[in-house]
Structures are given as C-alpha cells and as structure tokens.
Short mmCIF file of C-alpha atoms in Angstrom, two decimals:
data_model
loop_
_atom_site.label_atom_id
_atom_site.label_comp_id
_atom_site.label_asym_id
_atom_site.label_seq_id
_atom_site.Cartn_x
_atom_site.Cartn_y
_atom_site.Cartn_z
CA MET A 1 103.11 46.85 25.91
CA LEU A 2 104.77 50.27 26.01
CA ILE A 3 107.36 50.74 28.78
CA THR A 4 108.06 54.44 29.23
CA SER A 5 108.99 54.83 32.92
CA ALA A 6 112.72 55.29 33.48
CA GLU A 7 112.72 52.77 36.34
CA ASN A 8 110.98 49.92 34.53
CA ARG A 9 112.91 50.64 31.34
CA PHE A 10 116.17 50.35 33.26
CA TYR A 11 115.04 47.19 35.06
CA LEU A 12 114.18 45.45 31.79
CA THR A 13 117.09 46.68 29.67
CA GLY A 14 119.93 47.47 32.06
CA LEU A 15 120.27 50.89 30.42
CA ARG A 16 120.00 54.05 32.46
CA SER A 17 118.60 56.79 30.25
CA SER A 18 116.40 59.85 30.49
CA ALA A 19 114.42 58.89 27.39
CA GLY A 20 113.41 55.91 25.30
CA THR A 21 110.44 53.64 24.65
CA LEU A 22 110.56 49.89 25.16
CA ALA A 23 108.01 48.10 22.99
CA VAL A 24 107.21 44.56 24.11
CA THR A 25 105.28 41.85 22.27
CA ARG A 26 105.06 38.08 22.72
CA GLU A 27 107.85 37.67 20.17
CA GLU A 28 110.39 40.31 21.06
CA SER A 29 111.32 43.48 22.89
CA VAL A 30 112.63 46.52 21.04
CA LEU A 31 114.10 49.65 22.59
CA PHE A 32 113.54 52.75 20.48
CA ILE A 33 116.26 55.12 21.67
CA ASP A 34 117.75 58.37 20.41
CA PHE A 35 121.32 58.98 19.29
CA ARG A 36 122.55 59.96 22.79
CA TYR A 37 122.04 56.46 24.16
CA PHE A 38 122.10 54.30 21.03
CA GLU A 39 125.62 52.90 21.34
CA MET A 40 125.23 52.39 25.09
CA ALA A 41 122.07 50.37 24.43
CA ARG A 42 123.83 48.26 21.81
CA ARG A 43 126.41 47.26 24.41
CA VAL A 44 123.83 45.74 26.78
CA GLU A 45 121.10 44.53 24.42
CA GLN A 46 122.32 40.96 24.03
CA ALA A 47 122.72 40.40 27.76
CA HIS A 48 119.23 41.71 28.47
CA GLY A 49 117.40 40.19 25.51
CA PHE A 50 116.17 43.18 23.54
CA ARG A 51 116.89 44.77 20.16
CA THR A 52 117.96 48.39 19.78
CA VAL A 53 116.48 50.66 17.11
CA LEU A 54 117.64 54.23 16.52
CA LEU A 55 114.72 56.53 17.15
CA LYS A 56 113.92 58.75 14.17
CA LYS A 57 110.16 59.04 13.63
CA GLU A 58 108.58 57.41 16.68
CA ASP A 59 105.00 57.47 15.39
CA ARG A 60 105.88 55.67 12.16
CA GLN A 61 108.35 53.28 13.79
CA LEU A 62 105.90 52.18 16.47
CA ARG A 63 103.09 51.72 13.96
CA GLU A 64 105.30 49.56 11.75
CA PHE A 65 106.62 47.54 14.69
CA PHE A 66 103.25 46.69 16.22
CA SER A 67 101.68 46.08 12.79
CA SER A 68 104.42 43.59 11.94
CA HIS A 69 103.57 41.66 15.11
CA GLY A 70 99.82 41.72 14.57
CA VAL A 71 99.18 43.70 17.75
CA HIS A 72 95.63 44.99 18.23
CA THR A 73 95.61 45.95 21.93
CA LEU A 74 98.44 47.91 23.47
CA TYR A 75 98.98 48.41 27.19
CA ALA A 76 100.61 51.55 28.57
CA GLU A 77 101.91 52.23 32.08
CA PRO A 78 99.23 54.26 33.89
CA GLY A 79 101.49 55.03 36.82
CA SER A 80 104.12 56.88 34.81
CA LEU A 81 102.53 57.92 31.51
CA SER A 82 101.05 61.41 31.58
CA VAL A 83 97.61 62.07 30.12
CA SER A 84 99.10 64.26 27.40
CA ARG A 85 101.63 61.64 26.31
CA PHE A 86 98.95 58.95 26.40
CA GLU A 87 96.82 61.06 24.05
CA THR A 88 99.83 61.58 21.80
CA TYR A 89 100.37 57.83 21.52
CA ARG A 90 96.68 57.23 20.92
CA ALA A 91 96.64 59.76 18.08
CA ALA A 92 99.79 58.25 16.58
CA LEU A 93 98.45 54.68 16.75
CA PRO A 94 94.79 55.01 15.74
CA GLU A 95 94.52 51.42 14.53
CA LEU A 96 95.41 50.06 17.97
CA HIS A 97 93.31 49.90 21.11
CA LEU A 98 95.59 51.73 23.56
CA THR A 99 94.65 51.18 27.20
CA ARG A 100 95.99 52.36 30.54
CA ASP A 101 95.09 49.02 32.16
CA SER A 102 97.42 48.61 35.15
CA ARG A 103 97.76 44.81 35.05
CA MET A 104 100.85 44.77 32.84
CA GLU A 105 102.54 47.50 34.87
CA HIS A 106 101.81 45.60 38.07
CA ALA A 107 103.36 42.49 36.51
CA VAL A 108 106.64 44.34 35.99
CA LEU A 109 106.55 45.77 39.52
CA LYS A 110 105.94 42.25 40.80
CA LEU A 111 109.07 41.05 39.02
CA ARG A 112 111.06 43.79 40.73
CA GLU A 113 110.03 42.77 44.25
CA CYS A 114 112.42 39.83 44.69
CA LYS A 115 116.02 40.71 43.90
CA ASP A 116 118.40 38.32 42.19
CA GLU A 117 122.05 37.86 43.12
CA THR A 118 123.30 40.62 40.82
CA GLU A 119 120.83 43.10 42.29
CA GLN A 120 121.69 42.03 45.84
CA ASN A 121 125.40 42.56 45.17
CA LEU A 122 124.84 46.08 43.83
CA ILE A 123 122.67 46.96 46.83
CA ALA A 124 125.28 45.53 49.20
CA GLN A 125 127.97 47.61 47.50
CA ALA A 126 125.84 50.74 47.83
CA GLN A 127 125.40 50.08 51.53
CA ARG A 128 129.09 49.45 52.11
CA ILE A 129 129.67 52.95 50.73
CA THR A 130 126.94 54.37 52.94
CA ASP A 131 128.33 52.67 56.05
CA ALA A 132 131.81 54.00 55.26
CA ALA A 133 130.48 57.54 54.88
CA PHE A 134 128.76 57.31 58.25
CA SER A 135 131.90 56.08 59.99
CA SER A 136 133.97 58.89 58.53
CA ILE A 137 131.44 61.67 59.21
CA LEU A 138 131.47 61.17 62.98
CA ASP A 139 134.67 63.18 63.44
CA PHE A 140 133.15 66.00 61.39
CA ILE A 141 130.03 66.43 63.56
CA ARG A 142 130.58 68.93 66.36
CA PRO A 143 128.97 72.06 67.78
CA GLY A 144 128.88 74.86 65.23
CA VAL A 145 128.69 72.85 61.99
CA THR A 146 125.39 73.29 60.19
CA GLU A 147 122.88 70.75 58.97
CA LYS A 148 123.66 71.69 55.36
CA GLN A 149 127.37 71.18 55.96
CA ILE A 150 126.78 67.70 57.39
CA ALA A 151 124.54 66.75 54.44
CA ALA A 152 127.09 68.05 51.92
CA GLU A 153 129.94 66.26 53.68
CA LEU A 154 128.02 62.97 53.70
CA GLU A 155 127.40 63.23 49.96
CA TYR A 156 131.04 64.14 49.29
CA ARG A 157 132.24 61.15 51.28
CA MET A 158 129.83 58.77 49.53
CA LYS A 159 131.21 60.00 46.21
CA GLN A 160 134.75 59.51 47.48
CA GLU A 161 133.88 55.93 48.40
CA GLY A 162 132.67 55.24 44.85
CA ALA A 163 128.96 56.09 44.76
CA ASP A 164 127.49 56.76 41.32
CA GLY A 165 125.08 59.18 42.97
CA PHE A 166 122.66 59.42 45.86
CA ALA A 167 119.53 57.40 46.53
CA PHE A 168 117.63 60.55 47.54
CA ASP A 169 118.28 64.04 48.89
CA THR A 170 120.36 63.60 52.02
CA ILE A 171 118.65 64.47 55.30
CA ALA A 172 120.73 65.92 58.15
CA LEU A 173 118.84 67.52 61.04
CA SER A 174 119.73 68.72 64.50
CA GLY A 175 118.02 69.62 67.77
CA PRO A 176 114.26 70.21 67.47
CA ASN A 177 114.47 69.69 63.69
CA THR A 178 115.07 65.97 64.31
CA ALA A 179 111.36 65.76 65.20
CA LEU A 180 110.60 66.40 61.50
CA PRO A 181 110.71 62.89 59.94
CA HIS A 182 111.67 64.18 56.48
CA GLY A 183 112.86 67.68 57.26
CA GLN A 184 115.27 69.50 54.97
CA PRO A 185 118.78 70.47 56.08
CA SER A 186 119.03 74.11 57.07
CA ASP A 187 121.71 76.59 58.14
CA ARG A 188 121.02 75.75 61.78
CA PRO A 189 124.28 75.02 63.65
CA VAL A 190 124.55 71.96 65.88
CA GLN A 191 124.41 72.71 69.59
CA PRO A 192 125.88 70.71 72.49
CA GLY A 193 123.53 68.27 74.20
CA GLU A 194 121.27 67.54 71.23
CA PHE A 195 120.63 64.89 68.63
CA VAL A 196 121.74 64.89 64.99
CA LEU A 197 119.67 62.68 62.69
CA MET A 198 121.05 61.58 59.31
CA ASP A 199 119.03 59.70 56.66
CA PHE A 200 121.04 59.01 53.49
CA GLY A 201 122.01 56.43 50.92
CA ALA A 202 124.26 55.76 47.95
CA SER A 203 123.34 54.64 44.45
CA VAL A 204 125.45 52.03 42.63
CA GLY A 205 124.66 50.53 39.25
CA GLY A 206 121.11 51.86 39.40
CA TYR A 207 120.35 50.36 42.83
CA GLN A 208 119.91 52.19 46.12
CA SER A 209 120.81 51.93 49.79
CA ASP A 210 119.07 53.64 52.70
CA MET A 211 120.01 54.07 56.36
CA THR A 212 119.28 56.41 59.24
CA ARG A 213 121.37 57.01 62.33
CA THR A 214 120.78 59.40 65.22
CA VAL A 215 123.73 60.50 67.34
CA ALA A 216 124.09 62.82 70.34
CA VAL A 217 126.58 65.66 70.47
CA GLY A 218 128.39 66.27 73.75
CA SER A 219 125.82 64.62 76.02
CA ALA A 220 122.36 63.08 76.13
CA ASP A 221 119.86 63.74 78.90
CA PRO A 222 117.76 60.96 80.50
CA LEU A 223 114.76 61.52 78.19
CA MET A 224 116.96 61.40 75.10
CA LYS A 225 118.47 58.13 76.30
CA GLU A 226 115.03 56.64 77.08
CA VAL A 227 113.62 57.56 73.68
CA TYR A 228 116.67 56.22 71.89
CA ALA A 229 116.57 52.94 73.82
CA THR A 230 112.87 52.51 73.05
CA VAL A 231 113.39 52.99 69.31
CA LEU A 232 116.32 50.59 69.30
CA ARG A 233 114.34 47.90 71.17
CA ALA A 234 111.45 48.29 68.74
CA GLN A 235 113.74 47.98 65.75
CA ARG A 236 115.51 44.91 67.07
CA ALA A 237 112.18 43.24 67.89
CA ALA A 238 110.92 43.82 64.35
CA LEU A 239 114.16 42.59 62.81
CA ALA A 240 114.03 39.44 64.94
CA MET A 241 110.62 38.38 63.60
CA LEU A 242 111.21 39.00 59.89
CA ARG A 243 111.22 35.87 57.72
CA PRO A 244 109.28 34.41 54.78
CA GLY A 245 105.56 34.18 55.46
CA VAL A 246 105.40 37.06 57.94
CA GLN A 247 102.73 39.64 57.12
CA CYS A 248 104.07 43.12 56.51
CA CYS A 249 101.50 44.63 58.86
CA MET A 250 102.59 42.33 61.70
CA ALA A 251 106.18 43.54 61.42
CA ASP A 252 104.90 47.09 61.72
CA LYS A 253 102.70 46.12 64.68
CA THR A 254 105.61 44.52 66.53
CA ALA A 255 107.59 47.77 66.54
CA ARG A 256 104.57 50.07 66.88
CA ASP A 257 103.17 48.34 69.96
CA MET A 258 106.47 48.73 71.80
CA ILE A 259 106.68 52.43 70.98
CA GLU A 260 103.00 53.13 71.74
CA ALA A 261 103.37 51.58 75.18
CA GLY A 262 105.78 54.30 76.29
CA PHE A 263 105.37 57.13 73.80
CA PRO A 264 101.87 57.04 72.28
CA ASP A 265 101.13 58.92 69.07
CA THR A 266 104.79 59.66 68.33
CA PHE A 267 105.41 57.14 65.52
CA GLY A 268 103.42 58.45 62.56
CA HIS A 269 104.96 56.71 59.56
CA SER A 270 105.19 53.09 58.43
CA LEU A 271 107.90 50.81 59.77
CA GLY A 272 109.54 50.44 56.38
CA HIS A 273 109.44 50.05 52.63
CA SER A 274 111.05 47.98 49.93
CA LEU A 275 113.86 49.40 47.83
CA GLY A 276 115.85 48.55 44.73
CA VAL A 277 115.78 50.48 41.47
CA GLU A 278 113.70 53.05 43.34
CA ILE A 279 114.11 54.09 46.95
CA HIS A 280 110.44 53.33 47.65
CA GLU A 281 109.07 50.11 46.19
CA GLY A 282 106.51 47.53 47.27
CA PRO A 283 105.59 45.90 49.49
CA THR A 284 105.67 48.22 52.50
CA LEU A 285 105.93 47.34 56.18
CA SER A 286 102.82 49.35 57.01
CA PRO A 287 99.76 48.80 59.23
CA THR A 288 97.56 48.28 56.16
CA CYS A 289 99.77 45.96 54.07
CA GLU A 290 98.64 42.34 54.55
CA ARG A 291 101.04 40.85 52.01
CA THR A 292 103.55 38.26 53.19
CA LEU A 293 107.31 38.51 52.88
CA LYS A 294 109.15 36.29 50.40
CA PRO A 295 112.82 35.35 49.95
CA GLY A 296 114.61 37.96 47.89
CA MET A 297 112.53 40.90 49.06
CA ILE A 298 114.52 43.77 50.54
CA VAL A 299 112.89 46.05 53.11
CA THR A 300 113.89 48.87 55.44
CA VAL A 301 113.15 48.71 59.17
CA GLU A 302 113.02 52.25 60.52
CA PRO A 303 110.93 52.94 63.61
CA GLY A 304 111.03 56.41 65.12
CA ILE A 305 109.79 58.59 67.94
CA TYR A 306 109.19 62.28 67.26
CA LEU A 307 108.56 64.70 70.13
CA THR A 308 107.41 67.89 68.43
CA GLY A 309 109.50 70.92 69.36
CA ARG A 310 112.02 68.85 71.29
CA PHE A 311 113.73 66.09 69.30
CA GLY A 312 113.25 62.91 67.33
CA VAL A 313 115.03 59.58 66.95
CA ARG A 314 114.97 57.19 64.01
CA ILE A 315 117.14 54.12 63.49
CA GLU A 316 117.06 52.44 60.08
CA ASP A 317 118.62 49.29 58.68
CA PHE A 318 117.57 47.45 55.57
CA VAL A 319 117.53 43.71 55.12
CA GLN A 320 117.01 40.96 52.59
CA ILE A 321 114.48 38.26 53.38
CA THR A 322 116.24 34.89 53.10
CA VAL A 323 114.80 31.38 53.11
CA ASP A 324 115.00 31.20 56.90
CA GLY A 325 115.39 34.76 58.18
CA ILE A 326 117.18 37.92 57.09
CA ARG A 327 120.48 39.26 55.84
CA ASN A 328 121.16 42.72 57.24
CA PHE A 329 123.04 44.92 54.77
CA THR A 330 123.59 47.67 57.36
CA ARG A 331 126.74 47.36 59.47
CA SER A 332 126.95 50.73 61.22
CA GLU A 333 126.82 50.95 65.00
CA LYS A 334 123.34 51.26 66.51
CA GLU A 335 124.04 51.74 70.18
CA LEU A 336 123.72 55.38 71.19
CA LEU A 337 126.82 57.29 70.15
CA VAL A 338 127.69 60.46 72.08
CA LEU A 339 130.23 62.41 70.04
#
C-alpha cells in the first residue's frame, strides 16, 4: 500500500511533514522522505515501527522495494491521491497492478476512529488551551472591536497558551453575521445588544480541539434569550444520551427534535463530527449516519439556531465516548454570558 496523505502518514509514523511516501507491505513499512525531514523521521521511526529511507530517485526506489517483497498488487489512497499523481505512479511501476481501491484507505481511517490514551491526552491539552483563550478573550470583547480583531486575538492567546497552531481558521462573528454557520470574520464592529459567536480550536502534537461559544454584548432581548436557552437544552439532552451503542443519527435526532419544536427549519447542519488528526473525521452525528458509537471515539456536539438576517446561536463541546458514558473535554461556561 502507498500512503501519501499527510494525515494518514502522520498517524502511522508520528512525523508531521508536507511530503513523503509511506510504503507498506506485510513484512515492513518504509518511509521514503526527502532531506528536509530525514533526521526528524529517524528520531521517531523505532517508536512507530517503520524504517526511514532518504528519498533520491522515487521511481527506482519504489520499484526495488516492492520487487524485493514480491508485491504484485499495490493499493493507493483514492481519497487523497490526485489523478495526475496516480498516473505518475502507474507509469513508474508498470510491473505492478496499481489500484485506487478504497478498502485499504478505509481500514486506516477505521483505525483512527478510536483514540488511544496518548491521543486523548494531546486532545485534552489542546482543549485546555482553547478554554483558556476563551476565558481570557471575554474582557477584550466590547462594542467597537471588529470580528477580525476578535479572531486575531483568540489565535494570539492560543499561541500564548502553548498551541502549536490552529485546528482551522478561527470564526468570530457578530450581530446578523452570527446567522452564518461558517461565516468569515469581517471588519464589522460589535454593537451593543447583539451576539458574538466564536468557533475556534488549538492544535497540539498534531491533534485538534474544537469549541463554539456565543455571548451577548451589553444586553440580550427576550428572543435572544429564548433561542439561546433552546440551543443549550438541545445540547444538554444530546450529551446526556451519548454512550456506547447509541446510533449517531439518534443523537442528532434528540437535539434536532427539540429545536424543530420551537424554531423549525433553523438547524441546517449535523449535530456533530469526530475529530483527531483532522478537524472533521468519521463517524458524524448526522441524520443519515446509522453507525453506533464506541469507546474511544471523540465527537463534537454543536446544535445551533440561525435566524437569517437577525442572529444565530451555536454551542459546541466535544466529548470522548467512554465505556459507560462520556468524558467532556470542554470546560468553558455554557450559561448565557452577557458581557
């Protein structure tokens, strides 16, 4: 098998790199890596069970490697390998049957679904940083600061707390922009009497965190309070029923039914997603996902209500499925905060 995606390569080798090819046979795994990452790979190869080879002439090196192992059929990752690169490999390895069969890729993704203790600790550390950034940003949010300034300040504070980087582009929205589930921060200044929605996360050791909080500035009118309370009830209901054996779609239904009862057609995205090496992994807490939760899976729970042209509210925690329930990584306050 050829592992070329950065995410799967990192998961299997523990090396974060922008390039490299991991060649896997029944007998061994070899990472062909260029000079930039060679010594870094050598430092982690023993712990992760692969051998490092300095990349010089990839075509020749791959041919010799697979020939020495008697390989006749070679699987590539269809989800990450471009058509042009696939054709390049096929031309370089004419004696092999190179296929884009997805079964091997799915096997790796399956391995990534349930996190071990090391992965859980990195994710917990990332969330501690994210929680700290949220606590410290509250004094910064006030009328007149812009969405871009809030987003930049959140990222600065995550870096100050020790983040390696960010799980995704930070979202900070205000007023009617909060009704855009994944809107981009703008130069719009915060106004009194409106919501500010922040969706952000830190990255530590290659693993991600993810949280969303919505706060009010100055005051919140009765409709704002009702919407917020509805989202919070829906989230807490979904969290309360998560455990091994629960179908992903039923978790979504629990929150969705509560929101639809009072605010129909205002919750247009799935309840949540898994995360780890990537910010979006499987399985998802969606209406169409019938898979069941297992211990070690980590999922977000993020219901929302979006009133177009007025405002939106989303509240997001993420949790680990344990043998008898959940472990919530997110510690930040969820009751409505009026700053």
